[in-house]
Coordinates of C-alpha atoms in Angstrom, one line a residue:
X1 CA 112.8 120.8 87.6
X2 CA 111.6 119.1 84.3
X3 CA 108.2 116.9 84.4
X4 CA 108.1 113.2 84.2
X5 CA 106.1 110.1 83.6
X6 CA 105.6 108.0 86.9
X7 CA 105.7 104.3 86.5
X8 CA 104.5 101.5 88.3
X9 CA 103.2 98.0 88.6
X10 CA 99.6 97.2 89.0
X11 CA 99.6 97.2 92.8
X12 CA 97.0 96.2 94.8
X13 CA 95.5 93.6 92.4
X14 CA 97.7 90.3 93.3
X15 CA 96.1 88.5 96.2
X16 CA 99.5 87.3 97.6
X17 CA 101.0 90.5 97.5
X18 CA 97.8 92.4 98.9
X19 CA 97.6 89.7 101.8
X20 CA 101.7 90.1 102.7
X21 CA 102.2 93.9 102.4
X22 CA 104.6 95.0 104.8
X23 CA 106.0 91.6 105.7
X24 CA 106.7 90.2 102.3
X25 CA 109.0 87.1 102.6
X26 CA 111.5 85.6 99.8
X27 CA 109.4 83.6 97.1
X28 CA 106.7 85.6 97.2
X29 CA 108.0 87.9 94.9
X30 CA 108.9 87.7 90.9
X31 CA 111.4 84.9 89.7
X32 CA 114.5 85.9 87.2
X33 CA 112.3 85.4 84.2
X34 CA 109.8 87.6 85.8
X35 CA 112.3 90.3 86.9
X36 CA 114.0 90.0 83.2
X37 CA 110.5 91.3 82.0
X38 CA 109.8 93.9 84.5
X39 CA 113.6 95.5 83.7
X40 CA 113.3 95.1 79.7
X41 CA 109.4 96.4 80.0
X42 CA 110.4 99.8 82.1
X43 CA 113.5 100.3 79.9
X44 CA 111.4 99.9 76.8
X45 CA 108.6 102.4 78.2
X46 CA 110.9 105.2 79.5
X47 CA 113.1 104.9 76.2
X48 CA 109.7 105.4 74.2
X49 CA 108.5 108.2 76.8
X50 CA 112.0 109.9 76.4
X51 CA 112.0 109.6 72.5
X52 CA 108.4 110.9 72.0
X53 CA 108.0 113.3 74.5
X54 CA 111.4 114.0 75.9
X55 CA 109.9 113.6 79.6
X56 CA 112.2 111.1 82.1
X57 CA 110.5 108.1 83.6
X58 CA 110.7 107.3 87.6
X59 CA 109.6 103.9 89.0
X60 CA 107.0 104.2 91.9
X61 CA 107.7 101.1 94.4
X62 CA 104.7 100.6 96.4
X63 CA 103.5 98.0 99.2
X64 CA 100.9 95.5 97.6
X65 CA 103.1 95.5 94.6
X66 CA 105.7 93.4 93.1
X67 CA 108.3 96.1 94.1
X68 CA 108.3 96.7 97.8
X69 CA 111.1 95.7 99.9
X70 CA 114.4 97.0 99.6
X71 CA 115.8 93.9 98.0
X72 CA 112.9 94.2 95.4
X73 CA 114.2 97.7 94.6
X74 CA 117.4 96.9 94.6
X75 CA 116.4 94.2 91.6
X76 CA 114.6 96.5 89.7
X77 CA 117.5 99.0 90.2
X78 CA 119.9 96.3 89.1
X79 CA 117.7 95.3 85.8
X80 CA 116.9 98.9 84.7
X81 CA 119.3 101.5 82.8
X82 CA 119.9 104.4 85.0
X83 CA 119.7 106.8 82.2
X84 CA 116.4 105.8 81.4
X85 CA 114.7 104.9 84.7
X86 CA 114.8 106.6 87.9
X87 CA 113.2 106.1 91.4
X88 CA 110.4 107.7 93.1
X89 CA 111.4 107.4 96.3
X90 CA 108.1 106.9 98.7
X91 CA 109.2 107.1 102.2
X92 CA 106.4 105.7 103.7
X93 CA 106.0 102.7 101.6
X94 CA 109.7 102.0 101.6
X95 CA 109.2 102.3 105.6
X96 CA 106.4 99.7 105.8
X97 CA 108.5 97.6 103.1
X98 CA 110.9 96.9 105.2
X99 CA 113.4 99.8 104.6
X100 CA 115.2 102.8 106.0
X101 CA 114.8 106.0 103.2
X102 CA 118.0 107.2 104.2
X103 CA 119.9 104.1 103.5
X104 CA 118.4 104.3 100.1
X105 CA 119.5 107.5 99.7
X106 CA 123.1 106.9 100.8
X107 CA 123.1 103.7 98.1
X108 CA 121.2 105.2 95.1
X109 CA 121.1 108.8 95.5
X110 CA 121.7 109.2 91.8
X111 CA 118.7 107.2 91.0
X112 CA 116.4 109.5 93.1
X113 CA 114.8 111.5 90.4
X114 CA 111.3 112.2 92.6
X115 CA 110.4 112.0 96.2
X116 CA 107.0 111.3 98.1
X117 CA 106.9 112.2 101.6
X118 CA 104.7 109.8 103.3
X119 CA 104.7 108.5 107.1
X120 CA 104.5 105.2 108.6
X121 CA 103.2 104.3 112.1
X122 CA 105.4 101.9 113.7
X123 CA 102.5 100.7 116.1
X124 CA 100.1 99.8 113.2
X125 CA 102.8 98.3 111.2
X126 CA 103.7 96.0 114.0
X127 CA 99.9 95.2 114.6
X128 CA 99.8 94.5 110.9
X129 CA 102.5 92.1 111.1
X130 CA 101.6 90.4 114.2
X131 CA 97.9 90.1 113.3
X132 CA 98.3 89.2 109.3
X133 CA 96.5 92.3 108.0
X134 CA 96.2 92.8 104.3
X135 CA 97.4 96.1 102.5
X136 CA 93.9 97.6 102.7
X137 CA 93.2 97.1 106.4
X138 CA 96.6 98.2 107.3
X139 CA 95.7 101.6 105.5
X140 CA 92.1 101.7 106.8
X141 CA 94.2 101.3 110.4
X142 CA 96.3 104.2 109.7
X143 CA 99.5 102.7 108.6
X144 CA 100.5 105.9 106.8
X145 CA 99.9 108.7 109.2
X146 CA 100.5 112.4 109.1
X147 CA 103.9 113.6 108.5
X148 CA 105.8 113.5 112.2
X149 CA 103.8 111.3 113.7
X150 CA 105.6 108.2 112.6
X151 CA 109.2 106.6 112.4
X152 CA 110.7 108.0 109.1
X153 CA 113.4 110.3 109.8
X154 CA 112.1 113.3 107.9
X155 CA 114.8 115.3 109.3
X156 CA 117.8 113.1 108.3
X157 CA 116.0 112.9 104.6
X158 CA 115.8 116.6 104.2
X159 CA 119.5 117.0 105.3
X160 CA 120.3 114.4 102.8
X161 CA 118.2 115.7 99.9
X162 CA 120.0 119.1 100.7
X163 CA 123.3 117.6 100.5
X164 CA 122.7 116.0 97.6
X165 CA 121.5 119.4 96.0
X166 CA 118.2 117.9 95.1
X167 CA 116.0 119.9 93.1
X168 CA 113.1 117.4 91.9
X169 CA 109.5 117.7 93.0
X170 CA 108.7 116.2 96.6
X171 CA 104.8 115.3 97.0
X172 CA 103.4 115.3 100.3
X173 CA 100.8 112.4 100.7
X174 CA 98.8 110.5 103.6
X175 CA 97.2 107.4 102.0
X176 CA 93.8 106.9 103.4
X177 CA 90.6 105.3 102.6
X178 CA 87.2 107.1 101.9
X179 CA 85.7 108.7 105.0
X180 CA 89.0 108.5 107.1
X181 CA 90.3 111.3 109.4
X182 CA 90.0 114.9 108.5
X183 CA 92.1 115.6 105.3
X184 CA 92.2 119.5 105.9
X185 CA 93.4 119.3 109.6
X186 CA 95.9 116.7 108.5
X187 CA 96.9 118.4 105.8
X188 CA 97.7 121.7 108.1
X189 CA 99.1 119.6 110.7
X190 CA 101.7 118.1 108.4
X191 CA 102.4 121.3 107.0
X192 CA 103.1 122.6 110.2
X193 CA 105.7 119.6 110.5
X194 CA 107.2 120.3 107.2
X195 CA 107.8 123.9 108.2
X196 CA 109.5 123.1 111.3
X197 CA 112.1 121.5 109.0
X198 CA 112.4 124.4 107.4
X199 CA 110.7 123.3 104.0

């Protein structure tokens, strides 16, 4: 598959969004003017990248940024040119942000040009919401667990991607903070999980 540029907002830098990650409420996001600026900016960048390099651009939604919830992703997609801006579907961030990755694939298959496989621990998400943890505390507590240990339906996602004849990249991720866990062993366990799905 062709290479592309991954675009995102400056996530993790706006205190209100960091504090509310995983439980963003209406009114905590961009207003119409902000969405218009984001959409125009993303289109402008994607057009310039395509004209100067021939590369496509995908937008990576991300918790603790302004494009986190399913509604915010809908707002982004409705304000960007489908010929210019694709979506990087990050299964873990979408799940923690309140969405079901399979539903996004059903609604916006043509916009998903890149995929990040990341899992989301439901018990950690519930505690984060109940106790009001910020994004970095949630990451430190293990919100993004090893593949197969959370509640992302990877078997369903893989099946749907195959049905769609998806030929793009899939990047496997487990977001952690420095000093957390055992990265090599975690990677091996996640690799075994992927093998169990036929990948």
